[in-house]
XYZ file of C-alpha atoms in Angstrom:
90
model
C 112.811 74.841 109.398
C 110.062 76.252 111.688
C 111.803 79.865 111.808
C 111.057 79.906 108.147
C 107.441 78.348 108.292
C 107.046 81.549 111.138
C 108.691 83.866 108.925
C 106.048 82.735 106.106
C 102.684 83.095 108.721
C 104.101 86.396 109.303
C 104.438 87.734 106.195
C 100.963 85.981 105.036
C 99.263 87.926 107.770
C 100.956 91.031 107.089
C 100.128 90.821 102.780
C 96.377 89.581 104.383
C 95.820 93.097 106.207
C 97.747 95.206 104.061
C 95.826 93.943 100.679
C 92.901 94.066 102.811
C 93.551 97.889 104.198
C 94.562 98.397 100.258
C 91.038 97.540 98.899
C 89.280 99.151 101.543
C 90.265 102.368 100.289
C 87.979 101.658 97.593
C 84.756 99.979 99.234
C 85.126 102.744 102.498
C 87.214 105.816 101.258
C 85.491 107.299 104.417
C 87.571 105.456 107.209
C 90.656 106.541 105.530
C 89.842 110.064 104.571
C 91.068 112.168 107.822
C 94.663 110.029 107.543
C 94.691 110.845 103.809
C 93.809 114.400 104.808
C 96.494 114.983 106.648
C 99.452 114.040 104.405
C 97.595 114.950 101.195
C 95.326 117.849 101.909
C 94.500 118.536 98.201
C 92.502 115.803 96.358
C 92.011 113.878 99.052
C 89.948 111.455 96.415
C 92.633 110.857 94.020
C 95.004 110.253 97.003
C 92.699 107.475 98.260
C 93.397 105.730 95.455
C 96.650 106.197 94.886
C 97.209 104.356 98.635
C 94.411 102.747 98.067
C 96.273 100.824 95.023
C 99.863 101.057 96.715
C 99.326 99.078 99.596
C 97.358 96.280 97.316
C 100.617 96.121 95.631
C 102.505 96.091 98.479
C 100.476 93.329 100.499
C 99.544 91.172 97.120
C 104.407 91.598 97.078
C 104.527 89.882 100.794
C 101.991 86.780 99.503
C 104.126 86.144 97.065
C 107.459 84.350 98.377
C 109.993 85.813 95.457
C 108.387 89.042 96.060
C 108.581 89.771 99.527
C 112.285 91.693 99.982
C 111.010 94.105 97.517
C 107.363 94.315 99.367
C 109.747 95.122 102.229
C 111.486 97.866 100.670
C 108.858 99.361 99.342
C 106.647 99.426 102.110
C 109.773 101.835 103.957
C 109.703 104.037 101.271
C 105.891 104.215 101.363
C 106.359 104.837 104.713
C 109.079 107.679 104.016
C 106.485 108.969 101.416
C 103.318 109.245 104.054
C 105.707 110.551 106.920
C 107.221 113.546 104.382
C 103.665 114.980 103.250
C 102.307 114.882 106.607
C 105.335 116.518 107.852
C 105.351 118.682 104.868
C 101.273 119.700 105.128
C 101.022 120.530 108.513
């Protein structure tokens, strides 16, 4: 039981952090422009909104126990998607 509570707290913290980062893409997009430009040099504004939406959705996925496994898989795919675009646009 203690391990389950620990996992739940970690997932909640991850969910809140990722949701906050996702929302921040809309509130303070300038914080993410440099990072976004590396992966998506064209139409940065559009990709800021896309990335913010994805991160918000993944964060909410971590907050809901029934969708945590799906959020983990989505996060792995999202990190891969970002990495491929950074490498492609070097």
